[in-house]
Amino acid sequence: MAASRTRVAVLVSGRGSNMAALIEAAKAPGYPAEIALVVSNRPDAGALKTAADAGIETAVIDHKAFGSKADFEAAVAERIEAADITLICLAGFMRVLSASFVERFAGRIVNIHPSLLPSYKGLDTHERALADGVRLHGCSVHIVSAELDAGPIVMQAAVPVLSDDTPQTLAARVLRSEHVIYPRALAALADGSARLVDGKVLFDTQAAPAEPLIWPTIG
Ligand code: GRF
């Protein structure tokens, strides 16, 4: 079983709570992926200690140490290829990857984004959702394409927006759902139950819940 697990690299820049959720999920004996490498572009990322404490190989590739984005990305790509990685998970990785990097790992880079895409691409998603007064917000796991936050969607989770939410309380609620769907989406991609076909992600089987998620509930 262990020998056939999909080898995954996680790219981080910060605290790494999504990375930690992936590491935790991958401890389960039947989980189809293993976190084989964690790469940070920031030497001070908290994620590095979490990964090292879990016994995972880490690498710091500091973008500031390179003369160009192309050189930085070449170093990241070489490190990933040297570790025989199949899937790359971005988890709070705060560098926008170039089209050539995305092409080099086409269909094999996955990201978690804190909104229900295609709404709220980019930064400050919680602030913008609150400003718009949406009742449902959430997160999306998607395949990375050259266009920012626009690649095929793998899995989404919706959460209610409460009247007294601040960007911080909403972010915390969304983050809890990120930690649920990222490991599930990675498992589905790793075991082949989700596949990229003609620019969309198809699942083998799906069972729709009987009830829609309605918020707010009345009465
Ligand atoms: C998460 O909200 C993720 O959706 C976004 O960046 C944040 C990273 O948080 N891409 P963490 O480092 O995983 O805790």
PDB file of N, CA and C and ligand atoms in Angstrom, residues 12-19 90-94 111-114 126 139 175 178-179, ligand 1:
ATOM      1  N   VAL A  12       4.403  26.316   0.504  1.00  0.00           N
ATOM      2  CA  VAL A  12       3.862  27.193   1.551  1.00  0.00           C
ATOM      3  C   VAL A  12       4.649  28.504   1.609  1.00  0.00           C
ATOM      4  N   SER A  13       4.022  29.478   2.291  1.00  0.00           N
ATOM      5  CA  SER A  13       4.744  30.720   2.589  1.00  0.00           C
ATOM      6  C   SER A  13       4.549  31.154   4.031  1.00  0.00           C
ATOM      7  N   GLY A  14       3.606  30.521   4.753  1.00  0.00           N
ATOM      8  CA  GLY A  14       3.256  31.070   6.058  1.00  0.00           C
ATOM      9  C   GLY A  14       3.021  30.039   7.124  1.00  0.00           C
ATOM     10  N   ARG A  15       1.877  30.179   7.835  1.00  0.00           N
ATOM     11  CA  ARG A  15       1.647  29.351   9.027  1.00  0.00           C
ATOM     12  C   ARG A  15       1.423  27.880   8.697  1.00  0.00           C
ATOM     13  N   GLY A  16       0.804  27.612   7.536  1.00  0.00           N
ATOM     14  CA  GLY A  16       0.700  26.220   7.090  1.00  0.00           C
ATOM     15  C   GLY A  16      -0.379  25.382   7.739  1.00  0.00           C
ATOM     16  N   SER A  17      -1.522  25.997   8.066  1.00  0.00           N
ATOM     17  CA  SER A  17      -2.564  25.165   8.675  1.00  0.00           C
ATOM     18  C   SER A  17      -3.180  24.194   7.661  1.00  0.00           C
ATOM     19  N   ASN A  18      -3.285  24.602   6.418  1.00  0.00           N
ATOM     20  CA  ASN A  18      -3.770  23.651   5.404  1.00  0.00           C
ATOM     21  C   ASN A  18      -2.767  22.538   5.170  1.00  0.00           C
ATOM     22  N   MET A  19      -1.483  22.885   5.138  1.00  0.00           N
ATOM     23  CA  MET A  19      -0.447  21.850   5.036  1.00  0.00           C
ATOM     24  C   MET A  19      -0.576  20.865   6.181  1.00  0.00           C
ATOM     25  N   LEU A  90      -0.535  23.742  -3.439  1.00  0.00           N
ATOM     26  CA  LEU A  90      -0.252  25.080  -2.928  1.00  0.00           C
ATOM     27  C   LEU A  90      -1.097  25.284  -1.677  1.00  0.00           C
ATOM     28  N   ALA A  91      -0.461  25.727  -0.615  1.00  0.00           N
ATOM     29  CA  ALA A  91      -1.188  25.904   0.650  1.00  0.00           C
ATOM     30  C   ALA A  91      -0.716  27.209   1.280  1.00  0.00           C
ATOM     31  N   GLY A  92      -1.351  28.304   0.866  1.00  0.00           N
ATOM     32  CA  GLY A  92      -0.909  29.607   1.332  1.00  0.00           C
ATOM     33  C   GLY A  92       0.447  29.967   0.755  1.00  0.00           C
ATOM     34  N   PHE A  93       0.677  29.576  -0.485  1.00  0.00           N
ATOM     35  CA  PHE A  93       1.933  29.902  -1.185  1.00  0.00           C
ATOM     36  C   PHE A  93       1.711  31.234  -1.891  1.00  0.00           C
ATOM     37  N   MET A  94       2.435  32.266  -1.434  1.00  0.00           N
ATOM     38  CA  MET A  94       2.092  33.634  -1.832  1.00  0.00           C
ATOM     39  C   MET A  94       2.910  34.155  -3.018  1.00  0.00           C
ATOM     40  N   ASN A 111      -4.647  24.001  -5.756  1.00  0.00           N
ATOM     41  CA  ASN A 111      -4.618  25.145  -4.833  1.00  0.00           C
ATOM     42  C   ASN A 111      -5.881  25.155  -3.994  1.00  0.00           C
ATOM     43  N   ILE A 112      -5.785  25.744  -2.808  1.00  0.00           N
ATOM     44  CA  ILE A 112      -6.982  26.021  -1.999  1.00  0.00           C
ATOM     45  C   ILE A 112      -7.151  27.527  -1.940  1.00  0.00           C
ATOM     46  N   HIS A 113      -8.373  27.955  -2.219  1.00  0.00           N
ATOM     47  CA  HIS A 113      -8.645  29.399  -2.264  1.00  0.00           C
ATOM     48  C   HIS A 113      -9.827  29.704  -1.352  1.00  0.00           C
ATOM     49  N   PRO A 114      -9.742  30.781  -0.558  1.00  0.00           N
ATOM     50  CA  PRO A 114     -10.789  31.050   0.427  1.00  0.00           C
ATOM     51  C   PRO A 114     -11.989  31.813  -0.129  1.00  0.00           C
ATOM     52  N   HIS A 126     -12.607  37.655   2.229  1.00  0.00           N
ATOM     53  CA  HIS A 126     -13.613  37.742   3.295  1.00  0.00           C
ATOM     54  C   HIS A 126     -14.140  39.179   3.423  1.00  0.00           C
ATOM     55  N   CYS A 139     -14.985  28.057   0.365  1.00  0.00           N
ATOM     56  CA  CYS A 139     -13.638  27.821  -0.147  1.00  0.00           C
ATOM     57  C   CYS A 139     -13.701  26.832  -1.299  1.00  0.00           C
ATOM     58  N   LEU A 175     -11.763  28.807   7.090  1.00  0.00           N
ATOM     59  CA  LEU A 175     -10.531  28.022   7.244  1.00  0.00           C
ATOM     60  C   LEU A 175     -10.840  26.607   7.768  1.00  0.00           C
ATOM     61  N   GLU A 178     -11.797  24.701   4.896  1.00  0.00           N
ATOM     62  CA  GLU A 178     -10.631  24.415   4.044  1.00  0.00           C
ATOM     63  C   GLU A 178      -9.941  23.138   4.515  1.00  0.00           C
ATOM     64  N   HIS A 179      -9.816  23.035   5.845  1.00  0.00           N
ATOM     65  CA  HIS A 179      -9.108  21.880   6.409  1.00  0.00           C
ATOM     66  C   HIS A 179      -9.871  20.578   6.172  1.00  0.00           C
TER      67      HIS A 179
HETATM   68  C1  GRF B   1      -5.711  29.953   3.395  1.00  0.00           C
HETATM   69  O1  GRF B   1      -6.819  30.757   3.700  1.00  0.00           O
HETATM   70  C2  GRF B   1      -5.749  29.552   1.955  1.00  0.00           C
HETATM   71  O2  GRF B   1      -7.047  29.384   1.454  1.00  0.00           O
HETATM   72  C3  GRF B   1      -5.092  30.717   1.266  1.00  0.00           C
HETATM   73  O3  GRF B   1      -4.078  31.132   2.146  1.00  0.00           O
HETATM   74  C4  GRF B   1      -4.408  30.737   3.468  1.00  0.00           C
HETATM   75  C5  GRF B   1      -3.274  29.898   3.963  1.00  0.00           C
HETATM   76  O4  GRF B   1      -3.428  29.558   5.321  1.00  0.00           O
HETATM   77  N1  GRF B   1      -4.621  30.330  -0.050  1.00  0.00           N
HETATM   78  P1  GRF B   1      -2.507  28.414   5.932  1.00  0.00           P
HETATM   79  O5  GRF B   1      -1.066  28.835   5.739  1.00  0.00           O
HETATM   80  O6  GRF B   1      -2.828  27.139   5.237  1.00  0.00           O
HETATM   81  O7  GRF B   1      -2.882  28.376   7.392  1.00  0.00           O
END
